[in-house]
Amino acid sequence: MPIRRFGGHRSLVSLSQTPKLSYGYKKMNRSRSGYRVFSANSTTACTELAKMITERLGVELGKSLVHQEPNTETRVDVKESVRGQDIFIIQTIPRDVNTAIMELLVMAYALKTSCAKNIIGVIPYFPYSKQCKMRKRGSIVCKLLASMLAKAGLTHIITMDLHQKEIQGFFSFPVDNLRASPFLIQYIQDEIPDYRNAVIVAKSPSAAKRAQSYAERLRLGLAVMHGEAHHSELDMADGRHSPPLSRTTIGHTGLELSRQHSTFFHLCLSVMMAKEKPPITVVGDVGGRIAIIVDDIIDDVEDFVAAAEILKERGAYKIYIMATHGLLSADAPRLIEESAIDEVVVTNTVPHEVQKLQCPKIKTVDVSMILAEAIRRIHNGESMAYLFRNIALDD
């Protein structure tokens, strides 16, 4: 008869007398250490990225029903148990941004009330990321959205190329801001003939750091455009001059009244005078070379089209646009097709199949590989540093 130890004491217990775990307990124990991947989109086009990620992970997409009621309310029904599991919600953002946000919030809250262990949002393109600074009598909507996601139950977010890296400080939980630049750089090396004769272009001074990061890794030259056609976020009123100065003069001495009149005069003068900008200038040589404009978001393409025309005038013989998020709103496909732009390369963080049908110049780079690897590493508790190798600080 074998000798068994329990709590440091020797005991003679036969194997036949040892209590055995039931099959049901074993199954529950395995499920507690597992994970599920759900898609929070109600449209078929937006679930393509989720299917590609689950195929790479070798798992099935979680069973759920996301739909809109006749009165446009969002309803989410989770069709399987998620108790004690790590849940990843993949949410790509279509043109109807607010509906997609509501779908994500409702699904996160449904999983929270279903006792999910961790709820991780996989949001490749984070909406409202451009509204991350205070404007005159405005609000920081990105901060509001971060608070809503935390309240709904999210405990972690995986995203890609936030418009401003400081957005990560809006969240009360971890944020992994992945980069698409390795995939876009690989595309440049594989798909652009004679890319060694190219120059990386920043279409505004605010994009110079990103362009410099690309140029250094590709060992190419750098050019920066600036001038009156580009309106930087820094030029927008930020509310630092509101409320306006008081014009009440009762009870003030003559000297104070004179100072107030002087201040008021200079304020009015600065408001009336238009902010003058120099004409468009390209700092750097693009003559006889391939121009590659890099940015994080391409939405309204008027600035890109204007930049392409200037680069053509300066002697560039081919023009490429590289961006992570291809929103391509409004008439973007038509404007690209009629412009001097030769090719627009974006990732599949945002669905744009309709735009590709309208404009064959639009090409797509798949980033599902890095998103799937991020999910695997987070679930297994592995370091994320490998996904940021060779990434510059300004990228």
JSON list of N, CA and C in Angstrom, two decimals, residues 160-161 178-190 213-214 217-218 324 347 365-367 370 386-392 395:
[
{"chain": "A", "resi": 160, "resn": "MET", "atom": "N", "xyz": [-3.81, 50.35, -32.72]},
{"chain": "A", "resi": 160, "resn": "MET", "atom": "CA", "xyz": [-2.69, 50.51, -33.65]},
{"chain": "A", "resi": 160, "resn": "MET", "atom": "C", "xyz": [-2.57, 51.96, -34.09]},
{"chain": "A", "resi": 161, "resn": "ASP", "atom": "N", "xyz": [-1.36, 52.49, -33.97]},
{"chain": "A", "resi": 161, "resn": "ASP", "atom": "CA", "xyz": [-1.02, 53.84, -34.43]},
{"chain": "A", "resi": 161, "resn": "ASP", "atom": "C", "xyz": [-2.05, 54.88, -34.00]},
{"chain": "A", "resi": 178, "resn": "LEU", "atom": "N", "xyz": [0.13, 49.21, -30.96]},
{"chain": "A", "resi": 178, "resn": "LEU", "atom": "CA", "xyz": [0.98, 48.54, -31.95]},
{"chain": "A", "resi": 178, "resn": "LEU", "atom": "C", "xyz": [1.29, 49.47, -33.11]},
{"chain": "A", "resi": 179, "resn": "ARG", "atom": "N", "xyz": [2.27, 49.09, -33.92]},
{"chain": "A", "resi": 179, "resn": "ARG", "atom": "CA", "xyz": [2.69, 49.91, -35.06]},
{"chain": "A", "resi": 179, "resn": "ARG", "atom": "C", "xyz": [2.53, 49.13, -36.36]},
{"chain": "A", "resi": 180, "resn": "ALA", "atom": "N", "xyz": [2.07, 49.84, -37.38]},
{"chain": "A", "resi": 180, "resn": "ALA", "atom": "CA", "xyz": [1.92, 49.24, -38.71]},
{"chain": "A", "resi": 180, "resn": "ALA", "atom": "C", "xyz": [3.12, 49.50, -39.60]},
{"chain": "A", "resi": 181, "resn": "SER", "atom": "N", "xyz": [4.06, 50.32, -39.16]},
{"chain": "A", "resi": 181, "resn": "SER", "atom": "CA", "xyz": [5.18, 50.72, -40.01]},
{"chain": "A", "resi": 181, "resn": "SER", "atom": "C", "xyz": [6.01, 49.54, -40.53]},
{"chain": "A", "resi": 182, "resn": "PRO", "atom": "N", "xyz": [6.26, 48.46, -39.74]},
{"chain": "A", "resi": 182, "resn": "PRO", "atom": "CA", "xyz": [7.02, 47.34, -40.32]},
{"chain": "A", "resi": 182, "resn": "PRO", "atom": "C", "xyz": [6.36, 46.73, -41.55]},
{"chain": "A", "resi": 183, "resn": "PHE", "atom": "N", "xyz": [5.01, 46.68, -41.56]},
{"chain": "A", "resi": 183, "resn": "PHE", "atom": "CA", "xyz": [4.31, 46.11, -42.70]},
{"chain": "A", "resi": 183, "resn": "PHE", "atom": "C", "xyz": [4.35, 47.06, -43.90]},
{"chain": "A", "resi": 184, "resn": "LEU", "atom": "N", "xyz": [4.22, 48.35, -43.65]},
{"chain": "A", "resi": 184, "resn": "LEU", "atom": "CA", "xyz": [4.28, 49.32, -44.74]},
{"chain": "A", "resi": 184, "resn": "LEU", "atom": "C", "xyz": [5.69, 49.42, -45.31]},
{"chain": "A", "resi": 185, "resn": "ILE", "atom": "N", "xyz": [6.70, 49.33, -44.45]},
{"chain": "A", "resi": 185, "resn": "ILE", "atom": "CA", "xyz": [8.08, 49.35, -44.93]},
{"chain": "A", "resi": 185, "resn": "ILE", "atom": "C", "xyz": [8.37, 48.11, -45.77]},
{"chain": "A", "resi": 186, "resn": "GLN", "atom": "N", "xyz": [7.84, 46.97, -45.33]},
{"chain": "A", "resi": 186, "resn": "GLN", "atom": "CA", "xyz": [8.02, 45.75, -46.11]},
{"chain": "A", "resi": 186, "resn": "GLN", "atom": "C", "xyz": [7.36, 45.87, -47.48]},
{"chain": "A", "resi": 187, "resn": "TYR", "atom": "N", "xyz": [6.20, 46.53, -47.53]},
{"chain": "A", "resi": 187, "resn": "TYR", "atom": "CA", "xyz": [5.53, 46.75, -48.80]},
{"chain": "A", "resi": 187, "resn": "TYR", "atom": "C", "xyz": [6.39, 47.62, -49.72]},
{"chain": "A", "resi": 188, "resn": "ILE", "atom": "N", "xyz": [6.98, 48.66, -49.16]},
{"chain": "A", "resi": 188, "resn": "ILE", "atom": "CA", "xyz": [7.84, 49.54, -49.96]},
{"chain": "A", "resi": 188, "resn": "ILE", "atom": "C", "xyz": [9.00, 48.75, -50.55]},
{"chain": "A", "resi": 189, "resn": "GLN", "atom": "N", "xyz": [9.61, 47.91, -49.74]},
{"chain": "A", "resi": 189, "resn": "GLN", "atom": "CA", "xyz": [10.77, 47.15, -50.21]},
{"chain": "A", "resi": 189, "resn": "GLN", "atom": "C", "xyz": [10.40, 46.08, -51.24]},
{"chain": "A", "resi": 190, "resn": "ASP", "atom": "N", "xyz": [9.22, 45.50, -51.12]},
{"chain": "A", "resi": 190, "resn": "ASP", "atom": "CA", "xyz": [8.83, 44.40, -51.99]},
{"chain": "A", "resi": 190, "resn": "ASP", "atom": "C", "xyz": [8.07, 44.84, -53.23]},
{"chain": "A", "resi": 213, "resn": "SER", "atom": "N", "xyz": [11.34, 58.67, -39.16]},
{"chain": "A", "resi": 213, "resn": "SER", "atom": "CA", "xyz": [11.47, 57.29, -38.70]},
{"chain": "A", "resi": 213, "resn": "SER", "atom": "C", "xyz": [11.50, 56.33, -39.88]},
{"chain": "A", "resi": 214, "resn": "TYR", "atom": "N", "xyz": [10.62, 56.54, -40.88]},
{"chain": "A", "resi": 214, "resn": "TYR", "atom": "CA", "xyz": [10.61, 55.71, -42.08]},
{"chain": "A", "resi": 214, "resn": "TYR", "atom": "C", "xyz": [11.92, 55.88, -42.85]},
{"chain": "A", "resi": 217, "resn": "ARG", "atom": "N", "xyz": [14.93, 54.02, -41.28]},
{"chain": "A", "resi": 217, "resn": "ARG", "atom": "CA", "xyz": [14.91, 52.56, -41.40]},
{"chain": "A", "resi": 217, "resn": "ARG", "atom": "C", "xyz": [15.10, 52.10, -42.84]},
{"chain": "A", "resi": 218, "resn": "LEU", "atom": "N", "xyz": [14.64, 52.90, -43.80]},
{"chain": "A", "resi": 218, "resn": "LEU", "atom": "CA", "xyz": [14.82, 52.56, -45.21]},
{"chain": "A", "resi": 218, "resn": "LEU", "atom": "C", "xyz": [16.12, 53.12, -45.78]},
{"chain": "A", "resi": 324, "resn": "THR", "atom": "N", "xyz": [-1.69, 54.20, -42.18]},
{"chain": "A", "resi": 324, "resn": "THR", "atom": "CA", "xyz": [-2.17, 53.04, -41.42]},
{"chain": "A", "resi": 324, "resn": "THR", "atom": "C", "xyz": [-3.67, 52.87, -41.58]},
{"chain": "A", "resi": 347, "resn": "THR", "atom": "N", "xyz": [-3.62, 49.88, -44.48]},
{"chain": "A", "resi": 347, "resn": "THR", "atom": "CA", "xyz": [-3.81, 48.57, -43.86]},
{"chain": "A", "resi": 347, "resn": "THR", "atom": "C", "xyz": [-5.30, 48.27, -43.74]},
{"chain": "A", "resi": 365, "resn": "VAL", "atom": "N", "xyz": [-2.67, 46.34, -47.10]},
{"chain": "A", "resi": 365, "resn": "VAL", "atom": "CA", "xyz": [-1.66, 45.54, -46.42]},
{"chain": "A", "resi": 365, "resn": "VAL", "atom": "C", "xyz": [-2.33, 44.90, -45.20]},
{"chain": "A", "resi": 366, "resn": "ASP", "atom": "N", "xyz": [-2.18, 43.61, -45.06]},
{"chain": "A", "resi": 366, "resn": "ASP", "atom": "CA", "xyz": [-2.83, 42.86, -43.98]},
{"chain": "A", "resi": 366, "resn": "ASP", "atom": "C", "xyz": [-1.99, 42.97, -42.70]},
{"chain": "A", "resi": 367, "resn": "VAL", "atom": "N", "xyz": [-2.63, 43.36, -41.59]},
{"chain": "A", "resi": 367, "resn": "VAL", "atom": "CA", "xyz": [-1.95, 43.45, -40.29]},
{"chain": "A", "resi": 367, "resn": "VAL", "atom": "C", "xyz": [-2.55, 42.47, -39.28]},
{"chain": "A", "resi": 370, "resn": "ILE", "atom": "N", "xyz": [0.03, 40.62, -36.68]},
{"chain": "A", "resi": 370, "resn": "ILE", "atom": "CA", "xyz": [0.51, 41.22, -35.44]},
{"chain": "A", "resi": 370, "resn": "ILE", "atom": "C", "xyz": [-0.61, 41.32, -34.40]},
{"chain": "A", "resi": 386, "resn": "TYR", "atom": "N", "xyz": [8.64, 42.03, -28.09]},
{"chain": "A", "resi": 386, "resn": "TYR", "atom": "CA", "xyz": [9.02, 41.48, -29.38]},
{"chain": "A", "resi": 386, "resn": "TYR", "atom": "C", "xyz": [8.27, 42.18, -30.52]},
{"chain": "A", "resi": 387, "resn": "LEU", "atom": "N", "xyz": [7.03, 42.61, -30.25]},
{"chain": "A", "resi": 387, "resn": "LEU", "atom": "CA", "xyz": [6.23, 43.26, -31.28]},
{"chain": "A", "resi": 387, "resn": "LEU", "atom": "C", "xyz": [6.67, 44.69, -31.56]},
{"chain": "A", "resi": 388, "resn": "PHE", "atom": "N", "xyz": [7.53, 45.22, -30.70]},
{"chain": "A", "resi": 388, "resn": "PHE", "atom": "CA", "xyz": [8.00, 46.61, -30.86]},
{"chain": "A", "resi": 388, "resn": "PHE", "atom": "C", "xyz": [9.47, 46.66, -31.22]},
{"chain": "A", "resi": 389, "resn": "ARG", "atom": "N", "xyz": [10.06, 45.55, -31.64]},
{"chain": "A", "resi": 389, "resn": "ARG", "atom": "CA", "xyz": [11.47, 45.55, -32.01]},
{"chain": "A", "resi": 389, "resn": "ARG", "atom": "C", "xyz": [11.64, 46.40, -33.27]},
{"chain": "A", "resi": 390, "resn": "ASN", "atom": "N", "xyz": [12.77, 47.08, -33.34]},
{"chain": "A", "resi": 390, "resn": "ASN", "atom": "CA", "xyz": [13.10, 47.94, -34.48]},
{"chain": "A", "resi": 390, "resn": "ASN", "atom": "C", "xyz": [12.10, 49.08, -34.70]},
{"chain": "A", "resi": 391, "resn": "ILE", "atom": "N", "xyz": [11.34, 49.43, -33.66]},
{"chain": "A", "resi": 391, "resn": "ILE", "atom": "CA", "xyz": [10.40, 50.53, -33.76]},
{"chain": "A", "resi": 391, "resn": "ILE", "atom": "C", "xyz": [11.04, 51.77, -33.15]},
{"chain": "A", "resi": 392, "resn": "ALA", "atom": "N", "xyz": [11.09, 52.84, -33.92]},
{"chain": "A", "resi": 392, "resn": "ALA", "atom": "CA", "xyz": [11.69, 54.08, -33.42]},
{"chain": "A", "resi": 392, "resn": "ALA", "atom": "C", "xyz": [10.77, 54.76, -32.43]},
{"chain": "A", "resi": 395, "resn": "ASP", "atom": "N", "xyz": [7.99, 56.86, -34.03]},
{"chain": "A", "resi": 395, "resn": "ASP", "atom": "CA", "xyz": [7.10, 56.19, -34.98]},
{"chain": "A", "resi": 395, "resn": "ASP", "atom": "C", "xyz": [5.68, 56.15, -34.41]}
]
